[in-house]
Each structure stands twice: as structure tokens, then as C-alpha cells.
mmCIF file of C-alpha atoms in Angstrom:
data_model
loop_
_atom_site.group_PDB
_atom_site.id
_atom_site.type_symbol
_atom_site.label_atom_id
_atom_site.label_comp_id
_atom_site.label_asym_id
_atom_site.label_seq_id
_atom_site.Cartn_x
_atom_site.Cartn_y
_atom_site.Cartn_z
ATOM 1 C CA MET A 1448 -42.695 61.620 -18.091
ATOM 2 C CA ALA A 1449 -44.438 60.483 -21.158
ATOM 3 C CA ASP A 1450 -47.562 58.894 -20.666
ATOM 4 C CA GLN A 1451 -47.006 55.235 -21.651
ATOM 5 C CA ASP A 1452 -50.176 53.237 -23.760
ATOM 6 C CA THR A 1453 -50.604 49.560 -23.356
ATOM 7 C CA SER A 1454 -52.687 47.323 -25.305
ATOM 8 C CA ILE A 1455 -56.062 46.848 -24.085
ATOM 9 C CA VAL A 1456 -56.027 43.399 -23.939
ATOM 10 C CA THR A 1457 -52.998 42.899 -21.955
ATOM 11 C CA GLY A 1458 -53.135 46.049 -19.645
ATOM 12 C CA ASP A 1459 -50.427 46.510 -18.564
ATOM 13 C CA ASN A 1460 -50.607 49.440 -16.789
ATOM 14 C CA LEU A 1461 -53.165 47.968 -14.473
ATOM 15 C CA LEU A 1462 -51.193 45.057 -13.287
ATOM 16 C CA MET A 1463 -49.272 45.112 -10.233
ATOM 17 C CA VAL A 1464 -45.862 44.035 -9.607
ATOM 18 C CA LEU A 1465 -46.174 41.803 -6.107
ATOM 19 C CA PHE A 1466 -42.374 41.888 -4.368
ATOM 20 C CA SER A 1467 -41.542 39.211 -1.957
ATOM 21 C CA ARG A 1468 -40.844 40.629 1.359
ATOM 22 C CA LYS A 1469 -39.060 37.972 2.495
ATOM 23 C CA ALA A 1470 -35.611 37.536 1.406
ATOM 24 C CA ILE A 1471 -33.912 34.519 -1.107
ATOM 25 C CA LYS A 1472 -31.165 32.809 1.028
ATOM 26 C CA THR A 1473 -28.033 34.575 0.762
ATOM 27 C CA LEU A 1474 -25.058 31.770 0.364
ATOM 28 C CA HIS A 1475 -22.136 31.955 2.506
ATOM 29 C CA GLU A 1476 -18.689 29.844 3.318
ATOM 30 C CA LYS A 1477 -18.181 28.202 6.377
ATOM 31 C CA CYS A 1478 -16.086 29.920 8.220
ATOM 32 C CA LEU A 1479 -13.839 27.253 10.089
ATOM 33 C CA PHE A 1480 -10.154 28.572 10.974
ATOM 34 C CA TYR A 1481 -10.867 30.595 13.826
ATOM 35 C CA GLN A 1482 -12.391 27.788 15.778
ATOM 36 C CA VAL A 1483 -9.015 25.830 15.970
ATOM 37 C CA ALA A 1484 -6.646 28.744 16.682
ATOM 38 C CA GLU A 1485 -6.445 29.429 20.194
ATOM 39 C CA LYS A 1486 -8.261 32.442 21.107
ATOM 40 C CA PHE A 1487 -5.796 35.396 22.618
ATOM 41 C CA PRO A 1488 -7.214 39.148 23.854
ATOM 42 C CA LEU A 1489 -5.714 42.471 22.534
ATOM 43 C CA PRO A 1490 -5.681 44.184 25.543
ATOM 44 C CA PRO A 1491 -5.858 48.972 24.535
ATOM 45 C CA GLY A 1492 -2.246 50.146 25.148
ATOM 46 C CA SER A 1493 0.068 47.401 24.334
ATOM 47 C CA GLY A 1494 1.071 48.615 21.092
ATOM 48 C CA VAL A 1495 0.844 46.502 17.339
ATOM 49 C CA GLN A 1496 3.198 43.995 18.148
ATOM 50 C CA MET A 1497 2.051 40.977 19.588
ATOM 51 C CA THR A 1498 4.716 38.018 20.899
ATOM 52 C CA PHE A 1499 3.607 34.226 22.096
ATOM 53 C CA ASN A 1500 6.567 33.280 24.709
ATOM 54 C CA GLY A 1501 7.031 29.310 25.167
ATOM 55 C CA LEU A 1502 9.771 27.153 26.628
ATOM 56 C CA ARG A 1503 11.595 24.740 24.601
ATOM 57 C CA LYS A 1504 11.206 21.049 25.514
ATOM 58 C CA ILE A 1505 14.468 19.432 27.559
ATOM 59 C CA ASN A 1506 14.865 15.919 26.950
ATOM 60 C CA ALA A 1507 15.475 13.244 28.544
ATOM 61 C CA ALA A 1508 18.643 12.471 30.806
ATOM 62 C CA SER A 1509 21.358 10.564 29.174
ATOM 63 C CA THR A 1510 23.847 10.013 31.263
ATOM 64 C CA THR A 1511 24.056 8.951 34.903
ATOM 65 C CA LEU A 1512 25.244 11.671 37.792
ATOM 66 C CA ALA A 1513 28.525 12.168 39.077
ATOM 67 C CA GLU A 1514 29.143 11.457 42.810
ATOM 68 C CA ALA A 1515 32.550 13.566 43.413
ATOM 69 C CA SER A 1516 32.855 15.872 40.717
ATOM 70 C CA SER A 1517 30.023 19.184 39.750
ATOM 71 C CA ASN A 1518 27.379 18.129 37.497
ATOM 72 C CA SER A 1519 26.459 19.834 34.020
ATOM 73 C CA ALA A 1520 23.339 21.869 33.973
ATOM 74 C CA VAL A 1521 20.743 22.109 30.983
ATOM 75 C CA ASN A 1522 20.029 25.388 29.329
ATOM 76 C CA LEU A 1523 16.505 26.474 29.748
ATOM 77 C CA SER A 1524 15.934 27.802 26.951
ATOM 78 C CA SER A 1525 12.761 29.336 25.594
ATOM 79 C CA ARG A 1526 11.374 30.921 21.867
ATOM 80 C CA LYS A 1527 8.831 33.651 20.838
ATOM 81 C CA VAL A 1528 6.571 34.587 17.639
ATOM 82 C CA ASN A 1529 6.446 38.053 16.872
ATOM 83 C CA VAL A 1530 3.127 39.019 14.683
ATOM 84 C CA THR A 1531 1.863 42.683 13.853
ATOM 85 C CA ILE A 1532 -1.904 43.331 14.581
ATOM 86 C CA ALA A 1533 -3.741 44.517 11.125
ATOM 87 C CA SER A 1534 -6.841 46.225 10.835
ATOM 88 C CA TYR A 1535 -9.431 44.830 7.927
ATOM 89 C CA GLY A 1536 -12.775 46.597 7.379
ATOM 90 C CA ARG A 1537 -15.685 47.193 4.355
ATOM 91 C CA HIS A 1538 -18.506 49.263 4.266
ATOM 92 C CA ALA A 1539 -21.347 49.689 2.296
ATOM 93 C CA LYS A 1540 -23.012 53.129 1.663
ATOM 94 C CA ILE A 1541 -27.406 53.459 1.967
ATOM 95 C CA THR A 1542 -29.245 56.098 0.772
ATOM 96 C CA ASP A 1543 -31.717 58.006 2.072
ATOM 97 C CA LEU A 1544 -34.537 57.019 -0.581
ATOM 98 C CA ALA A 1545 -33.282 53.407 -0.412
ATOM 99 C CA GLU A 1546 -33.820 53.429 3.231
ATOM 100 C CA LEU A 1547 -37.460 54.699 3.235
ATOM 101 C CA VAL A 1548 -39.103 52.878 0.225
ATOM 102 C CA SER A 1549 -36.930 49.313 -0.010
ATOM 103 C CA ILE A 1550 -39.115 46.228 0.846
ATOM 104 C CA ILE A 1551 -36.234 44.745 2.632
ATOM 105 C CA GLY A 1552 -34.239 46.393 5.202
ATOM 106 C CA PRO A 1553 -31.232 47.749 3.656
ATOM 107 C CA VAL A 1554 -29.594 48.775 7.081
ATOM 108 C CA GLU A 1555 -30.097 45.465 9.018
ATOM 109 C CA GLY A 1556 -29.570 43.741 5.200
ATOM 110 C CA ALA A 1557 -25.969 45.444 5.883
ATOM 111 C CA VAL A 1558 -25.211 44.796 8.753
ATOM 112 C CA ARG A 1559 -26.061 40.975 8.217
ATOM 113 C CA GLU A 1560 -24.004 40.602 5.064
ATOM 114 C CA LEU A 1561 -21.282 42.422 6.665
ATOM 115 C CA THR A 1562 -21.081 40.402 9.302
ATOM 116 C CA GLN A 1563 -20.707 37.437 7.185
ATOM 117 C CA ALA A 1564 -17.622 39.187 5.653
ATOM 118 C CA ALA A 1565 -16.243 40.336 8.671
ATOM 119 C CA ALA A 1566 -16.512 36.570 9.414
ATOM 120 C CA LEU A 1567 -15.324 35.470 6.105
ATOM 121 C CA THR A 1568 -12.216 38.147 6.367
ATOM 122 C CA LEU A 1569 -11.607 36.562 9.892
ATOM 123 C CA ASP A 1570 -11.141 33.382 8.612
ATOM 124 C CA ASN A 1571 -8.950 34.696 5.772
ATOM 125 C CA VAL A 1572 -6.469 36.066 8.555
ATOM 126 C CA VAL A 1573 -5.907 32.688 10.110
ATOM 127 C CA GLN A 1574 -5.528 31.153 6.589
ATOM 128 C CA LEU A 1575 -2.775 33.773 6.542
ATOM 129 C CA ALA A 1576 -0.445 32.090 9.133
ATOM 130 C CA VAL A 1577 -1.483 28.287 7.783
ATOM 131 C CA PHE A 1578 -0.841 29.649 4.037
ATOM 132 C CA LYS A 1579 1.552 31.950 4.789
ATOM 133 C CA SER A 1580 3.738 33.104 1.829
ATOM 134 C CA GLY A 1581 7.308 34.931 2.633
ATOM 135 C CA GLN A 1582 7.552 35.337 -1.139
ATOM 136 C CA THR A 1583 7.977 38.955 -3.079
ATOM 137 C CA ALA A 1584 5.058 40.297 -4.356
ATOM 138 C CA ALA A 1585 5.707 40.175 -7.583
ATOM 139 C CA LEU A 1586 5.258 35.849 -7.372
ATOM 140 C CA ASN A 1587 1.872 36.533 -5.613
ATOM 141 C CA LEU A 1588 2.129 33.422 -3.519
ATOM 142 C CA LEU A 1589 0.071 35.094 -0.877
ATOM 143 C CA GLN A 1590 -3.325 34.030 -1.187
ATOM 144 C CA VAL A 1591 -5.990 32.529 0.890
ATOM 145 C CA GLY A 1592 -9.574 31.115 0.868
ATOM 146 C CA GLN A 1593 -11.689 31.787 -2.484
ATOM 147 C CA GLN A 1594 -9.299 34.961 -3.448
ATOM 148 C CA SER A 1595 -9.458 35.945 -7.331
ATOM 149 C CA ASN A 1596 -6.266 34.169 -8.818
ATOM 150 C CA VAL A 1597 -5.973 31.723 -5.592
ATOM 151 C CA LYS A 1598 -6.979 28.919 -8.303
ATOM 152 C CA THR A 1599 -3.994 29.589 -10.694
ATOM 153 C CA LYS A 1600 -1.222 30.643 -8.066
ATOM 154 C CA LEU A 1601 -1.495 29.142 -4.539
ATOM 155 C CA LEU A 1602 0.589 25.619 -5.952
ATOM 156 C CA SER A 1603 1.651 26.878 -9.303
ATOM 157 C CA ALA A 1604 5.388 27.725 -9.274
ATOM 158 C CA TRP A 1605 5.818 24.488 -6.291
ATOM 159 C CA LEU A 1606 4.528 22.130 -8.023
ATOM 160 C CA ALA A 1607 8.167 20.368 -8.443
ATOM 161 C CA ALA A 1608 9.287 21.273 -5.072
ATOM 162 C CA GLN A 1609 9.354 19.013 -2.345
ATOM 163 C CA PRO A 1610 7.137 18.448 0.423
ATOM 164 C CA SER A 1611 10.322 19.394 2.829
ATOM 165 C CA SER A 1612 10.596 22.451 1.130
ATOM 166 C CA TYR A 1613 7.269 23.787 1.410
ATOM 167 C CA CYS A 1614 7.544 24.992 4.912
ATOM 168 C CA ALA A 1615 9.875 26.816 7.215
ATOM 169 C CA ASN A 1616 10.103 24.000 9.964
ATOM 170 C CA THR A 1617 11.299 21.228 7.669
ATOM 171 C CA GLY A 1618 12.976 23.671 4.475
ATOM 172 C CA ALA A 1619 15.954 25.412 3.226
ATOM 173 C CA THR A 1620 16.470 28.124 1.294
ATOM 174 C CA GLY A 1621 17.540 27.906 -2.538
ATOM 175 C CA THR A 1622 15.532 28.989 -6.007
ATOM 176 C CA GLN A 1623 11.900 28.557 -6.323
ATOM 177 C CA SER A 1624 10.801 26.434 -9.597
ATOM 178 C CA GLY A 1625 10.404 29.518 -12.262
ATOM 179 C CA GLY A 1626 11.605 32.743 -9.861
ATOM 180 C CA SER A 1627 14.778 33.578 -8.349
ATOM 181 C CA ALA A 1628 17.042 32.925 -5.410
ATOM 182 C CA ILE A 1629 14.714 33.777 -2.890
ATOM 183 C CA ALA A 1630 13.800 31.689 0.600
ATOM 184 C CA ARG A 1631 11.652 28.526 0.048
ATOM 185 C CA ASN A 1632 10.720 27.587 3.167
ATOM 186 C CA THR A 1633 8.133 30.356 3.938
ATOM 187 C CA VAL A 1634 5.329 29.450 1.718
ATOM 188 C CA PHE A 1635 2.846 27.079 4.099
ATOM 189 C CA GLY A 1636 3.345 27.635 8.050
ATOM 190 C CA PHE A 1637 3.377 23.672 8.728
ATOM 191 C CA PRO A 1638 4.954 20.939 7.455
ATOM 192 C CA VAL A 1639 3.387 19.625 4.389
ATOM 193 C CA VAL A 1640 3.431 15.954 3.644
ATOM 194 C CA PHE A 1641 1.712 14.175 0.145
ATOM 195 C CA ALA A 1642 -0.498 11.533 -0.029
ATOM 196 C CA THR A 1643 1.712 9.439 -2.835
ATOM 197 C CA SER A 1644 5.135 8.417 -2.400
ATOM 198 C CA ALA A 1645 5.669 10.649 -5.148
ATOM 199 C CA THR A 1646 8.032 13.414 -4.539
ATOM 200 C CA ARG A 1647 6.586 16.260 -6.332
ATOM 201 C CA ILE A 1648 3.012 16.935 -7.123
ATOM 202 C CA SER A 1649 4.068 17.667 -11.167
ATOM 203 C CA ALA A 1650 4.905 13.437 -10.507
ATOM 204 C CA CYS A 1651 1.339 13.032 -9.530
ATOM 205 C CA THR A 1652 -1.240 10.822 -11.588
ATOM 206 C CA ALA A 1653 -5.008 11.080 -10.417
ATOM 207 C CA THR A 1654 -4.557 7.446 -8.820
ATOM 208 C CA VAL A 1655 -5.499 5.825 -5.852
ATOM 209 C CA SER A 1656 -2.528 6.540 -4.146
ATOM 210 C CA SER A 1657 -2.178 10.221 -4.996
ATOM 211 C CA THR A 1658 -5.972 11.123 -4.279
ATOM 212 C CA VAL A 1659 -7.366 11.901 -1.069
ATOM 213 C CA GLY A 1660 -7.709 8.950 1.064
ATOM 214 C CA PRO A 1661 -7.049 6.482 3.814
ATOM 215 C CA GLN A 1662 -3.329 6.857 2.867
ATOM 216 C CA LEU A 1663 -2.856 10.399 3.582
ATOM 217 C CA PHE A 1664 -4.555 10.409 6.407
ATOM 218 C CA ARG A 1665 -2.370 7.543 8.095
ATOM 219 C CA LYS A 1666 0.661 9.844 7.450
ATOM 220 C CA MET A 1667 -0.719 13.092 9.122
ATOM 221 C CA THR A 1668 -2.402 11.125 12.374
ATOM 222 C CA THR A 1669 1.586 9.427 12.585
ATOM 223 C CA ARG A 1670 2.872 12.589 12.319
ATOM 224 C CA LEU A 1671 1.122 14.395 14.287
ATOM 225 C CA LYS A 1672 1.412 11.239 17.141
ATOM 226 C CA ARG A 1673 5.274 10.905 16.639
ATOM 227 C CA LEU A 1674 5.738 14.410 17.792
ATOM 228 C CA ALA A 1675 3.347 13.735 20.818
ATOM 229 C CA VAL A 1676 0.666 16.395 19.662
ATOM 230 C CA ASP A 1677 -2.320 16.627 21.480
ATOM 231 C CA PRO A 1678 -5.818 16.158 20.007
ATOM 232 C CA MET A 1679 -8.630 18.540 20.592
ATOM 233 C CA PRO A 1680 -10.422 18.153 23.980
ATOM 234 C CA ASN A 1681 -12.685 15.798 22.434
ATOM 235 C CA GLY A 1682 -9.867 13.514 21.810
ATOM 236 C CA ALA A 1683 -9.851 14.441 17.884
ATOM 237 C CA TYR A 1684 -7.388 16.037 15.631
ATOM 238 C CA VAL A 1685 -8.980 18.172 14.068
ATOM 239 C CA GLY A 1686 -8.800 19.465 9.796
ATOM 240 C CA ILE A 1687 -10.581 21.763 7.871
ATOM 241 C CA ALA A 1688 -11.002 20.800 4.026
ATOM 242 C CA HIS A 1689 -12.935 21.332 0.789
ATOM 243 C CA PRO A 1690 -15.596 19.399 -0.165
ATOM 244 C CA ASN A 1691 -14.033 18.818 -3.058
ATOM 245 C CA SER A 1692 -11.431 17.028 -1.170
ATOM 246 C CA ILE A 1693 -14.087 15.195 0.569
ATOM 247 C CA ALA A 1694 -15.902 14.070 -2.232
ATOM 248 C CA SER A 1695 -12.408 12.290 -3.293
ATOM 249 C CA MET A 1696 -12.098 10.601 -0.710
ATOM 250 C CA TYR A 1697 -15.371 9.097 -0.508
ATOM 251 C CA ALA A 1698 -14.543 8.424 -4.050
ATOM 252 C CA ASN A 1699 -11.291 6.669 -3.245
ATOM 253 C CA ALA A 1700 -11.129 2.695 -3.676
ATOM 254 C CA SER A 1701 -9.095 2.363 -0.280
ATOM 255 C CA TYR A 1702 -11.263 4.381 1.096
ATOM 256 C CA ARG A 1703 -14.045 2.408 0.902
ATOM 257 C CA ALA A 1704 -12.620 -0.601 1.768
ATOM 258 C CA LEU A 1705 -11.710 1.006 4.861
ATOM 259 C CA VAL A 1706 -14.916 1.348 6.082
ATOM 260 C CA VAL A 1707 -16.307 -1.726 5.344
ATOM 261 C CA ASN A 1708 -14.324 -2.658 8.362
ATOM 262 C CA TYR A 1709 -13.346 0.048 10.080
ATOM 263 C CA ALA A 1710 -16.072 1.992 12.487
ATOM 264 C CA GLU A 1711 -14.054 4.597 14.799
ATOM 265 C CA GLY A 1712 -16.039 5.398 17.911
ATOM 266 C CA PRO A 1713 -18.590 8.653 17.747
ATOM 267 C CA LYS A 1714 -16.500 12.193 19.413
ATOM 268 C CA GLU A 1715 -18.518 14.906 20.300
ATOM 269 C CA SER A 1716 -17.946 17.097 16.920
ATOM 270 C CA TYR A 1717 -15.346 19.904 18.277
ATOM 271 C CA PHE A 1718 -17.038 22.644 15.195
ATOM 272 C CA LYS A 1719 -20.103 24.646 16.300
ATOM 273 C CA ALA A 1720 -22.813 23.612 13.767
ATOM 274 C CA THR A 1721 -21.088 21.763 11.040
ATOM 275 C CA PRO A 1722 -21.155 17.623 10.282
ATOM 276 C CA THR A 1723 -17.548 15.856 10.718
ATOM 277 C CA HIS A 1724 -16.475 13.292 9.394
ATOM 278 C CA ASN A 1725 -13.976 10.525 11.210
ATOM 279 C CA ILE A 1726 -10.967 8.968 9.697
ATOM 280 C CA PHE A 1727 -8.053 7.849 11.797
ATOM 281 C CA GLY A 1728 -8.570 10.227 15.273
ATOM 282 C CA ILE A 1729 -9.383 12.959 12.580
ATOM 283 C CA GLN A 1730 -12.430 15.271 12.527
ATOM 284 C CA LEU A 1731 -12.867 17.200 9.558
ATOM 285 C CA ALA A 1732 -14.863 19.291 8.756
ATOM 286 C CA GLU A 1733 -15.643 20.883 5.158
ATOM 287 C CA SER A 1734 -15.422 24.576 4.403
ATOM 288 C CA SER A 1735 -15.415 25.786 0.301
ATOM 289 C CA ASN A 1736 -13.301 28.510 1.699
ATOM 290 C CA VAL A 1737 -10.476 26.561 2.017
ATOM 291 C CA PRO A 1738 -7.949 27.346 -0.763
ATOM 292 C CA ARG A 1739 -7.829 25.485 -3.927
ATOM 293 C CA TYR A 1740 -5.598 25.157 -6.553
ATOM 294 C CA ALA A 1741 -7.316 23.682 -10.572
ATOM 295 C CA THR A 1742 -5.838 23.826 -13.460
ATOM 296 C CA SER A 1743 -6.303 21.875 -16.578
ATOM 297 C CA ALA A 1744 -3.370 19.867 -15.317
ATOM 298 C CA LEU A 1745 -4.550 19.041 -12.036
ATOM 299 C CA SER A 1746 -6.266 20.410 -9.352
ATOM 300 C CA CYS A 1747 -5.380 20.040 -5.770
ATOM 301 C CA SER A 1748 -6.566 21.442 -2.344
ATOM 302 C CA PRO A 1749 -4.624 21.917 0.893
ATOM 303 C CA ILE A 1750 -6.448 19.686 4.057
ATOM 304 C CA PHE A 1751 -4.919 21.566 7.465
ATOM 305 C CA VAL A 1752 -5.237 18.625 10.321
ATOM 306 C CA CYS A 1753 -3.797 20.157 13.745
ATOM 307 C CA GLY A 1754 -3.893 19.622 18.081
ATOM 308 C CA GLN A 1755 -3.632 21.521 20.501
ATOM 309 C CA GLY A 1756 -1.467 24.141 20.226
ATOM 310 C CA ALA A 1757 -0.930 25.004 16.619
ATOM 311 C CA LEU A 1758 -2.632 28.487 15.992
ATOM 312 C CA GLY A 1759 -3.202 31.424 18.023
ATOM 313 C CA VAL A 1760 -5.740 34.365 17.258
ATOM 314 C CA VAL A 1761 -6.543 37.814 18.494
ATOM 315 C CA GLU A 1762 -10.036 36.888 20.243
ATOM 316 C CA LEU A 1763 -12.750 38.661 18.653
ATOM 317 C CA GLY A 1764 -14.462 39.835 22.060
ATOM 318 C CA GLY A 1765 -11.087 41.176 24.002
ATOM 319 C CA GLY A 1766 -9.423 44.032 24.408
ATOM 320 C CA GLY A 1767 -9.870 47.052 22.252
ATOM 321 C CA GLY A 1768 -10.302 50.966 23.385
ATOM 322 C CA GLY A 1769 -12.073 51.111 27.038
ATOM 323 C CA ALA A 1770 -14.075 53.991 28.325
ATOM 324 C CA SER A 1771 -10.535 55.033 30.077
ATOM 325 C CA ASP A 1772 -9.871 56.725 26.389
ATOM 326 C CA GLY A 1773 -12.894 56.989 25.115
ATOM 327 C CA GLY A 1774 -12.479 54.361 22.093
ATOM 328 C CA PRO A 1775 -14.644 52.046 20.840
ATOM 329 C CA THR A 1776 -14.558 48.407 22.765
ATOM 330 C CA GLY A 1777 -13.495 44.919 21.066
ATOM 331 C CA ALA A 1778 -11.706 43.782 18.293
ATOM 332 C CA MET A 1779 -14.571 43.653 16.071
ATOM 333 C CA GLN A 1780 -17.159 46.336 15.583
ATOM 334 C CA ILE A 1781 -19.709 46.955 13.569
ATOM 335 C CA ILE A 1782 -20.479 50.884 12.527
ATOM 336 C CA ILE A 1783 -23.876 52.578 11.563
ATOM 337 C CA LYS A 1784 -23.347 56.204 10.804
ATOM 338 C CA ARG A 1785 -26.639 57.805 9.734
ATOM 339 C CA PRO A 1786 -26.678 61.008 7.985
ATOM 340 C CA GLY A 1787 -25.982 64.281 10.217
ATOM 341 C CA PRO A 1788 -25.177 67.509 10.687
ATOM 342 C CA ALA A 1789 -25.118 69.121 7.351
ATOM 343 C CA THR A 1790 -21.658 69.028 6.131
ATOM 344 C CA VAL A 1791 -20.128 70.671 2.701
ATOM 345 C CA SER A 1792 -19.102 67.537 1.360
ATOM 346 C CA GLU A 1793 -23.020 66.109 1.805
ATOM 347 C CA PRO A 1794 -24.865 69.140 2.391
ATOM 348 C CA TYR A 1795 -28.282 67.078 1.937
ATOM 349 C CA ASP A 1796 -27.955 64.105 4.489
ATOM 350 C CA LEU A 1797 -28.360 61.358 1.833
ATOM 351 C CA ASN A 1798 -26.226 58.890 2.377
ATOM 352 C CA MET A 1799 -25.788 56.558 5.838
ATOM 353 C CA THR A 1800 -22.576 54.086 6.076
ATOM 354 C CA VAL A 1801 -22.570 50.155 7.376
ATOM 355 C CA ALA A 1802 -19.216 49.431 8.076
ATOM 356 C CA PHE A 1803 -17.328 46.217 9.995
ATOM 357 C CA LYS A 1804 -13.832 46.952 11.097
ATOM 358 C CA LEU A 1805 -11.673 43.786 12.464
ATOM 359 C CA ARG A 1806 -8.290 44.321 14.291
ATOM 360 C CA SER A 1807 -6.692 40.778 14.181
ATOM 361 C CA VAL A 1808 -3.884 38.802 13.262
ATOM 362 C CA ALA A 1809 -2.710 34.595 13.568
ATOM 363 C CA ALA A 1810 0.713 33.061 14.323
ATOM 364 C CA VAL A 1811 1.774 29.992 14.250
ATOM 365 C CA LEU A 1812 2.474 28.904 17.851
ATOM 366 C CA ASN A 1813 4.395 25.461 17.004
ATOM 367 C CA PRO A 1814 4.714 24.295 13.801
ATOM 368 C CA SER A 1815 5.006 20.773 15.028
ATOM 369 C CA CYS A 1816 1.444 20.754 16.108
ATOM 370 C CA GLY A 1817 0.032 20.842 12.551
ATOM 371 C CA VAL A 1818 0.116 19.290 9.152
ATOM 372 C CA ILE A 1819 -0.799 19.957 5.467
ATOM 373 C CA GLY A 1820 -1.919 17.324 3.456
ATOM 374 C CA LEU A 1821 -1.397 17.602 -0.145
ATOM 375 C CA ALA A 1822 -3.483 15.521 -2.772
ATOM 376 C CA LEU A 1823 -4.725 15.568 -6.395
ATOM 377 C CA GLU A 1824 -8.688 16.001 -6.438
ATOM 378 C CA GLY A 1825 -10.275 12.246 -7.498
ATOM 379 C CA ALA A 1826 -11.624 13.045 -11.344
ATOM 380 C CA GLY A 1827 -15.119 13.982 -11.858
ATOM 381 C CA VAL A 1828 -15.549 16.209 -8.409
ATOM 382 C CA GLY A 1829 -16.235 19.179 -9.971
ATOM 383 C CA ALA A 1830 -14.685 22.440 -10.971
#
């Protein structure tokens, strides 16, 4: 390496560079969807298929009993939901030199950031059940969280669709706008309601009735109550919304008029370490990982609200292999592999890896126990 001369006036070679040993803050999205789902263990030796079972409701008696003849029995029927467990993971490579000289511990940092990445992955796994897509891969509609093209793909082919076309619980098979004849009823896992009386999102304009506000939440709450959905143990339905949706709600003139005369008693927050907004019996929490459709024409973020029994998900701390099979335990693992005995592929033992591995799946247990609200964002809420 050649010598480097500096000016006597500045003395660059004599100046030390000061590095702070405190890492600057890393921003992470709040992961809330796992919290609203019912947790199920992942027992070892049970295969990759997970089945949820439940009985169907028996209606009230509609006729009087016959005294002199036999009476007809009703069928005690059940329904089941089948899903397939999948594995997810990411890893980072750290050289022995970096571990030796870095002023911020790279291993601890990798574990911390990969743990956050695992939480975000799990949040997206649950979203795949809520905002699922049964369409062909070519239409690329299976978008959740903040994936790179979610802003343009989430609702692109559904702007001209009626609310009943969005979900298997309310939809029908037909020809999708801009696509071939495919099942139109499998975009979302839960029924959809619009804030506006317009029958299509493409017909909406950024007016009070079409943006996020009391009208949307009144419709969502009414639907859940009409179907006798039980609220969460704290007595409230819970919802997850993008910050832009909450900002739109606060800017909505109807909401501002409502809060002057409307006061909802405080409830214990269902979400851990997350502030909530209460309206019409719904506790709304904000997460920037909620998918958001945003184009020059309109912007819209789906708001998910549910009660008990809506979603099921593999429990992180349960199941997995055990001592009997010598395997790891738990559905979530952080795996650290340090340089070991020399191999042909790594003769100098330079690299170590830090990884997370996640085994999970989420399922819609009862589509009547949740609802998705669609409303335009108000003007000026941000990109």
C-alpha cells in the first residue's frame, strides 16, 4: 500500500475517526396479525397437513312435536378446514474477521434483526389467510405486507368487482376483470364491505362517505353482531389498519362530528404494547405492514376486523421434534453455525451463519367471524 501525504494544515493522517459503539435505531413494522389468531400446537409426527374441525349450527325448532308418530331428526354435521404447513427462513453470513474487529457485535445484531424478520414473516403468513389469492400465478395477486409490488397488484384486477365477488363466503365463479374465466371468489379469506354505497371501488371518489370513517366501521360492526360473532375476551372486536387509514379516519368530517358527542368506555387493550383507537366496539391498532394499494388513480388499504374464532395459526412455541427423534424443538428456531472442522468447500473456516427457520401456516376457521373493510384514503395522508 502506497504512502499517502496530507497537508500540514489539515493533518488528515493525524485525525482519528470516532465510531459510536451504540447502534442507531432500526425501524421495524408492528406485527399484529399473529396476535388476533387462535394458536394451535404443531405436534411431531403428525404430517404436514393440518385440519381444523367444527360442528355446524343447529337451528331452533320450527314445528311442534307429533304425539302419535315419529319425529324427524336433524343432521349433526361438521365442517373442516385443511391447510399445509410450510417452512420459511432467511440467513446472514458473517466472516471471522468481521466478528473479530466490528465495533458492533455482528452475531448479536444478526440474531436481533433475523428475529424481527421472522416476526414479519409470521405476520405475512397470517395475512396470506386473510388477504389470500387463489388465482393463477400469472395474475400475481398473492400480495401481503409490504412486498415490492403490493401497491399495484393488491386490488388492480378487482376495482370493478362488487363486494360479494371478493370472498369464498359471498362470491361466485365468473370472469375476472382483465383476466380469463377463473374463480372470482378466492381473493380474500373474509367477506368485504365498502364504506360507500357505490358497488365498485372504481366508482368511488374521495368524499366523506367513501373514505375511512364511522360509516365503514358501523357496517363492519353491524355485520359481526348480526352473525352473533363473539368479541375478544376484553369485550371488543379487534381491527388492524394501516396508519394511512387511521389518518384518513381522523380527517373524516363525520368522525370529527361523532367524537364530539360520542365517548366509548375504556377497555383493556387486546394488543400487547400497542395503542388502540376505539370506535363502535372495535379496538383498532395500527401496523405499517398492512398491505396497501396505491396508484395515481386511488389509494386504499384493507382494514381487517374480527372476533373470536376467525383465524387459526401454528403456535410458535409448540410442537416440533423432540428428544425422541433428536430433532429441534419448536416451530421457530434461530440457528447459529460457527466455523467448524475444515471442509473442502470452506478450508479456512472463515464464515459463520445465523439463520431463522419458521414452520407455520394460518387458516380461516370461520369466515363469518371476520370482515374486511375497503375505503379510499383521504386526501393528503401521505404516500
